[in-house]
Coordinates of N, CA and C in Angstrom, one line a residue:
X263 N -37.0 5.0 13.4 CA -36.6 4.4 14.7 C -35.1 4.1 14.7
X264 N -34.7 4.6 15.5 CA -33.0 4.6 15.7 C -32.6 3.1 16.7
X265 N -31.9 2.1 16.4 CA -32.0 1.1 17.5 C -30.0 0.9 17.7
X266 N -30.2 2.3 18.1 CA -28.8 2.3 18.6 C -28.0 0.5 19.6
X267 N -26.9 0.4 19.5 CA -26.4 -0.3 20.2 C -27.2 -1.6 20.3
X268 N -28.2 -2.1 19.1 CA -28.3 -3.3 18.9 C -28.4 -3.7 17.4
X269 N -28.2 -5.2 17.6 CA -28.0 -6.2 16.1 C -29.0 -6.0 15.7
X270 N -29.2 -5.8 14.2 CA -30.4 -6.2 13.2 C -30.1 -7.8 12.4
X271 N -31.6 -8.3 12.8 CA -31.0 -9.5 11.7 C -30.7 -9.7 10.4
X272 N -30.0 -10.6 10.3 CA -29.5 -11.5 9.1 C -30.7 -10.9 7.6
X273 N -31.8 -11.1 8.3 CA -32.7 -11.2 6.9 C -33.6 -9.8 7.0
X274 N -33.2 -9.1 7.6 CA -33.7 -7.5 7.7 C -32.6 -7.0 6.4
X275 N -31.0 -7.3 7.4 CA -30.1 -6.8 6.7 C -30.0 -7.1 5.3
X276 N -30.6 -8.2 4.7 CA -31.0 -8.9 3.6 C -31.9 -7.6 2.8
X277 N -33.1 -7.8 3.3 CA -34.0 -6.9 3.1 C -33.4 -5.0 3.0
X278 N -33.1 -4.6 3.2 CA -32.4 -3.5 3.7 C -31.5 -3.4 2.2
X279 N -30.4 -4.2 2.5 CA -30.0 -4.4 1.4 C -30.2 -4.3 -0.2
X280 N -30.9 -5.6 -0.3 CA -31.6 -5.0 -1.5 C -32.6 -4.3 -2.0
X281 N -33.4 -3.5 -0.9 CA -34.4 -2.5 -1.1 C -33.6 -1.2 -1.6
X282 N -32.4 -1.0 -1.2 CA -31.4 0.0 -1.9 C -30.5 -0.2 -3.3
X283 N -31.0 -1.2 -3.7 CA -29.9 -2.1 -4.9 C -30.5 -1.1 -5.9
X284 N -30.2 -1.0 -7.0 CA -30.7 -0.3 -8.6 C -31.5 1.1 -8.5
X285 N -32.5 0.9 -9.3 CA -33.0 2.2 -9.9 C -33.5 2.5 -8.4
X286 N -34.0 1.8 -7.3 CA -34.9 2.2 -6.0 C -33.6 2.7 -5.4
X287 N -32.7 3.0 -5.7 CA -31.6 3.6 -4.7 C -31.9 5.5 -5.1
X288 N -32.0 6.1 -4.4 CA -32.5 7.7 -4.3 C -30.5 8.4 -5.4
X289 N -29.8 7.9 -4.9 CA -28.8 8.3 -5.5 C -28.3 7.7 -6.9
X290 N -29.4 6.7 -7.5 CA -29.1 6.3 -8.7 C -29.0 6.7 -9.6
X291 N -27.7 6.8 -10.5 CA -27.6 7.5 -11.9 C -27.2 8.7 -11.8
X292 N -26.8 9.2 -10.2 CA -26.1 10.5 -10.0 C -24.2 10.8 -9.7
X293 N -23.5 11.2 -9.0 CA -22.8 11.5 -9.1 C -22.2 12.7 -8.3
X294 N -21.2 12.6 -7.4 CA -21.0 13.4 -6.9 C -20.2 14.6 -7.2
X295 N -20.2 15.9 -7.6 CA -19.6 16.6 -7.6 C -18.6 16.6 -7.3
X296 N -17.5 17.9 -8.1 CA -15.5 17.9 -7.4 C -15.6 18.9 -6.2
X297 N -16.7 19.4 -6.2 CA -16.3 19.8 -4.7 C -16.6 19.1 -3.4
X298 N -18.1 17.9 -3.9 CA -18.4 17.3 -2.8 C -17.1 16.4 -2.7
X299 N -16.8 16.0 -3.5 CA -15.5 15.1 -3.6 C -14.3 15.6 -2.6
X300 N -14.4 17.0 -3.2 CA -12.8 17.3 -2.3 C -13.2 17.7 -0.5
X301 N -14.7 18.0 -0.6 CA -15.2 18.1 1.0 C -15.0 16.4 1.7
X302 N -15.5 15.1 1.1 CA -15.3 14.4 1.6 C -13.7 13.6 2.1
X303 N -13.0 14.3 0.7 CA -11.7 13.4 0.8 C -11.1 14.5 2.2
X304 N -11.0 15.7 2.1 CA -10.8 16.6 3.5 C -11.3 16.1 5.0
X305 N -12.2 16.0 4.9 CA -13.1 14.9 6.1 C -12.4 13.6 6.5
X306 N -11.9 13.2 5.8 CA -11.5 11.7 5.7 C -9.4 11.8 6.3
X307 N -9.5 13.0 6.0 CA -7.9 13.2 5.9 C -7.5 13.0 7.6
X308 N -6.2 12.9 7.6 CA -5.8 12.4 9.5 C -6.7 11.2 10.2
X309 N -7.5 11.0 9.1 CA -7.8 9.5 10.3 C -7.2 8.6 10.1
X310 N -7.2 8.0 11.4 CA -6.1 6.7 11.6 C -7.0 5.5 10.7
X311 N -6.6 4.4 10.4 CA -7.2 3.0 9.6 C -7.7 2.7 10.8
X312 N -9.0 2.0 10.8 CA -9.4 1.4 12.0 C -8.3 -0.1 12.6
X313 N -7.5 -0.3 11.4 CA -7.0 -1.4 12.0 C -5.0 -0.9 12.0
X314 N -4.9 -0.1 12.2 CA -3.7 0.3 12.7 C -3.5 0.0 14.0
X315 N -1.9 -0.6 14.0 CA -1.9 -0.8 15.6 C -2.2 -2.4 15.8
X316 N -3.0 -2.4 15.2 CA -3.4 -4.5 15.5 C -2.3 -5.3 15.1
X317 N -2.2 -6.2 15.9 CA -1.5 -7.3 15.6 C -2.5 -8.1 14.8
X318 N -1.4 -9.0 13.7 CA -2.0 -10.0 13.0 C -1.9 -11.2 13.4
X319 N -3.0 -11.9 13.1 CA -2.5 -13.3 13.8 C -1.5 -13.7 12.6
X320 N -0.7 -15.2 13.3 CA -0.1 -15.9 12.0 C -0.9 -16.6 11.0
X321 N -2.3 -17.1 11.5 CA -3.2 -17.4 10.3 C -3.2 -16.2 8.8
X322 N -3.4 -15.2 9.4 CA -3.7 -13.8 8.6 C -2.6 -13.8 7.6
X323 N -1.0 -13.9 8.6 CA -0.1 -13.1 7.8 C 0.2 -14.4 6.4
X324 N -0.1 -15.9 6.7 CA 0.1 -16.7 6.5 C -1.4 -16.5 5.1
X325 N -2.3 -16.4 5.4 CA -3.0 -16.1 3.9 C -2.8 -15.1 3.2
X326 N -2.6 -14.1 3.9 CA -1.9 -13.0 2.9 C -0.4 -13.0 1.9
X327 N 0.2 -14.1 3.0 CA 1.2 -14.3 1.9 C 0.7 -15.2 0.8
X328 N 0.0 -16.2 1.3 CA 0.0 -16.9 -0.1 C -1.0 -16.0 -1.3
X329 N -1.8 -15.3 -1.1 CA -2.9 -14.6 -1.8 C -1.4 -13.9 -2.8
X330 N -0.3 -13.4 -2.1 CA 0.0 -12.2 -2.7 C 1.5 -13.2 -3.3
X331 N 1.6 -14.4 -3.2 CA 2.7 -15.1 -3.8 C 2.3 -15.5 -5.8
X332 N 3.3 -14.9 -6.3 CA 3.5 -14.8 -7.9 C 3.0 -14.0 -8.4
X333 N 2.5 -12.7 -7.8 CA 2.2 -11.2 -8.1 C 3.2 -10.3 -8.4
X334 N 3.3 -9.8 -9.4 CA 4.6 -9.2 -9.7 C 3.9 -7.6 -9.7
X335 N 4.8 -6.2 -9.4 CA 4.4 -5.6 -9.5 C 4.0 -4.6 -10.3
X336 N 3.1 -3.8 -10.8 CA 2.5 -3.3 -11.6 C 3.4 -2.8 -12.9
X337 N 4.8 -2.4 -11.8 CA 5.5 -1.6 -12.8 C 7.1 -2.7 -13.1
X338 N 7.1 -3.7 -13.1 CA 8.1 -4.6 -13.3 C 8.3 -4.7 -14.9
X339 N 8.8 -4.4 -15.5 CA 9.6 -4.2 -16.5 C 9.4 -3.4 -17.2
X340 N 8.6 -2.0 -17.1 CA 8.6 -1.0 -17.6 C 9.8 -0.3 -17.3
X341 N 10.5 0.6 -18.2 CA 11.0 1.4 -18.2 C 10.8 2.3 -17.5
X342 N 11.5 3.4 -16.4 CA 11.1 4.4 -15.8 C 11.1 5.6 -16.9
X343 N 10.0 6.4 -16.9 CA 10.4 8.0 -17.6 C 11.3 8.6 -17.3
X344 N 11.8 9.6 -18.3 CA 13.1 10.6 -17.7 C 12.7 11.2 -16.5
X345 N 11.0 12.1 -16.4 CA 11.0 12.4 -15.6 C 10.9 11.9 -14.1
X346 N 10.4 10.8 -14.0 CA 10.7 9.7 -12.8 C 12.6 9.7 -12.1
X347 N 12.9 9.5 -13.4 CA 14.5 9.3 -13.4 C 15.0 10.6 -12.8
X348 N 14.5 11.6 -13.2 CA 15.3 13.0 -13.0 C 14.8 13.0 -11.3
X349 N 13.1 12.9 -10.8 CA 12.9 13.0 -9.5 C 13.4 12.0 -8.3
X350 N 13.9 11.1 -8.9 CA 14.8 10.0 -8.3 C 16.0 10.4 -7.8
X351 N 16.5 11.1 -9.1 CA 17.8 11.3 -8.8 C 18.2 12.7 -7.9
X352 N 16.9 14.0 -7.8 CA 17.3 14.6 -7.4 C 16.8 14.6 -5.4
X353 N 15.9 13.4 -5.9 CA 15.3 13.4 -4.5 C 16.8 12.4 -3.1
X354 N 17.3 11.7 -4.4 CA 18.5 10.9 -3.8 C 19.8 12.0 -3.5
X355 N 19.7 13.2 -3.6 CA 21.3 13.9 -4.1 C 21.3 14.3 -2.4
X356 N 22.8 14.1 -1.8 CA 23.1 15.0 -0.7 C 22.7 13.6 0.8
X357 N 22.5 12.5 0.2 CA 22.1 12.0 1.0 C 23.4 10.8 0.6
X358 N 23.8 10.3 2.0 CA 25.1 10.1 2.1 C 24.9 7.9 2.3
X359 N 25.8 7.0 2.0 CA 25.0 5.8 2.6 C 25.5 5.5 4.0
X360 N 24.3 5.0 4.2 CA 24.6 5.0 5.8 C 25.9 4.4 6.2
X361 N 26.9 3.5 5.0 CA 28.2 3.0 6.3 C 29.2 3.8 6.0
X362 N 29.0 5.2 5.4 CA 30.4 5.8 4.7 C 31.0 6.3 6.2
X363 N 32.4 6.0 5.8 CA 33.5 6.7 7.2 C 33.3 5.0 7.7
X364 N 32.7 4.3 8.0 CA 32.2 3.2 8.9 C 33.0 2.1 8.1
X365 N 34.7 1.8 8.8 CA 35.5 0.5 8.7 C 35.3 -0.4 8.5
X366 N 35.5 -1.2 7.1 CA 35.0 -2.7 7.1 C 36.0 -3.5 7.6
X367 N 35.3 -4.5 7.7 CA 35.9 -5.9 9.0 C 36.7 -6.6 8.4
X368 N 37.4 -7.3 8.3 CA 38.7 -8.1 8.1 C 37.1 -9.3 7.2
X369 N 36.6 -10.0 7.8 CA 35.5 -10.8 7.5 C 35.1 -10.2 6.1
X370 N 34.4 -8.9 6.5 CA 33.3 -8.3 5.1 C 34.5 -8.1 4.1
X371 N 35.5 -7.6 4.2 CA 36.9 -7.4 3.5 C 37.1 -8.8 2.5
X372 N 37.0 -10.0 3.1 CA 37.4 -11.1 3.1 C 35.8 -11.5 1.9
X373 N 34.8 -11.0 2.1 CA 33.9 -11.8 1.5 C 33.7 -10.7 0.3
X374 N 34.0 -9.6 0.6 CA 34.1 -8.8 -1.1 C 34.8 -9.3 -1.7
X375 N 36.3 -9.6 -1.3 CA 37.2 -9.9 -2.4 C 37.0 -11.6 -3.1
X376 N 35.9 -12.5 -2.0 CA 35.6 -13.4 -2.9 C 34.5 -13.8 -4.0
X377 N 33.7 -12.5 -3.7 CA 32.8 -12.1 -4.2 C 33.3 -11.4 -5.7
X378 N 34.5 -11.2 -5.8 CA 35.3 -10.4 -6.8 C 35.9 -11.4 -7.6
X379 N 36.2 -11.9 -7.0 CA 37.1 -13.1 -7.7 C 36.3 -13.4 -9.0
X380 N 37.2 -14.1 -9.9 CA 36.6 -15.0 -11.4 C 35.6 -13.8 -11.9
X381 N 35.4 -12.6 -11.8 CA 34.8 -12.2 -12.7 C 35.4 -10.9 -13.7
X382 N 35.4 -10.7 -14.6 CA 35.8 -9.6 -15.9 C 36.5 -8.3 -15.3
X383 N 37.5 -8.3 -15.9 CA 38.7 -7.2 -15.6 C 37.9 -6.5 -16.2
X384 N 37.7 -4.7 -15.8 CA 37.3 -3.9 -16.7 C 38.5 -3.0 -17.3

């Protein structure tokens, strides 16, 4: 019985639930294949996230910061490989920074050179 477009309860979904848990699951102890694998990840490809586009509340963005405050990331003080290094560098080549040709101000002029100050003649 298909019960399209309505809620199941709490303790169905309960039921339900663990009637599929362990060895009574039809798929237990199996394994999907690399082709079913690459059929599904192909299937999956071009869809949007269902939550793309949403605004977050400030509650949200406000627990997610604290969740993710004093997380450092995975690769923080590792050394990069040469080869990382080499794709870095060739992926950066030919690409210009955005303020070259672009006049600095009497101001930014003013705050490099105090930014320069007191530190080691090379």
């Amino acid at each position: 019985m298909v019960r399209k477009g309505s809620k199941l309860p709490e303790k169905t979904k309960r039921k339900m639930s663990k009637a599929s848990k362990g060895k009574k699951n039809p798929f237990y102890g199996k394994a999907h294949s690399k082709a079913t694998k690459r059929k599904m990840s192909e299937a999956l490809k071009g869809r949007k996230p269902w939550n793309t586009g949403k605004p977050r509340s400030e509650e949200t963005k406000r627990k997610i910061s604290k969740a993710m405050k004093g997380r450092k990331p995975w690769n923080t003080g590792k050394p990069a490989s040469e080869e990382a290094k080499r794709n870095q560098s060739e992926k950066m080549k030919g690409r210009k920074p955005w303020n070259t040709g672009k006049p600095l101000s009497k101001a930014t002029k003013r705050k490099i050179s105090k930014a320069m100050n007191g530190g080691k003649k090379s």
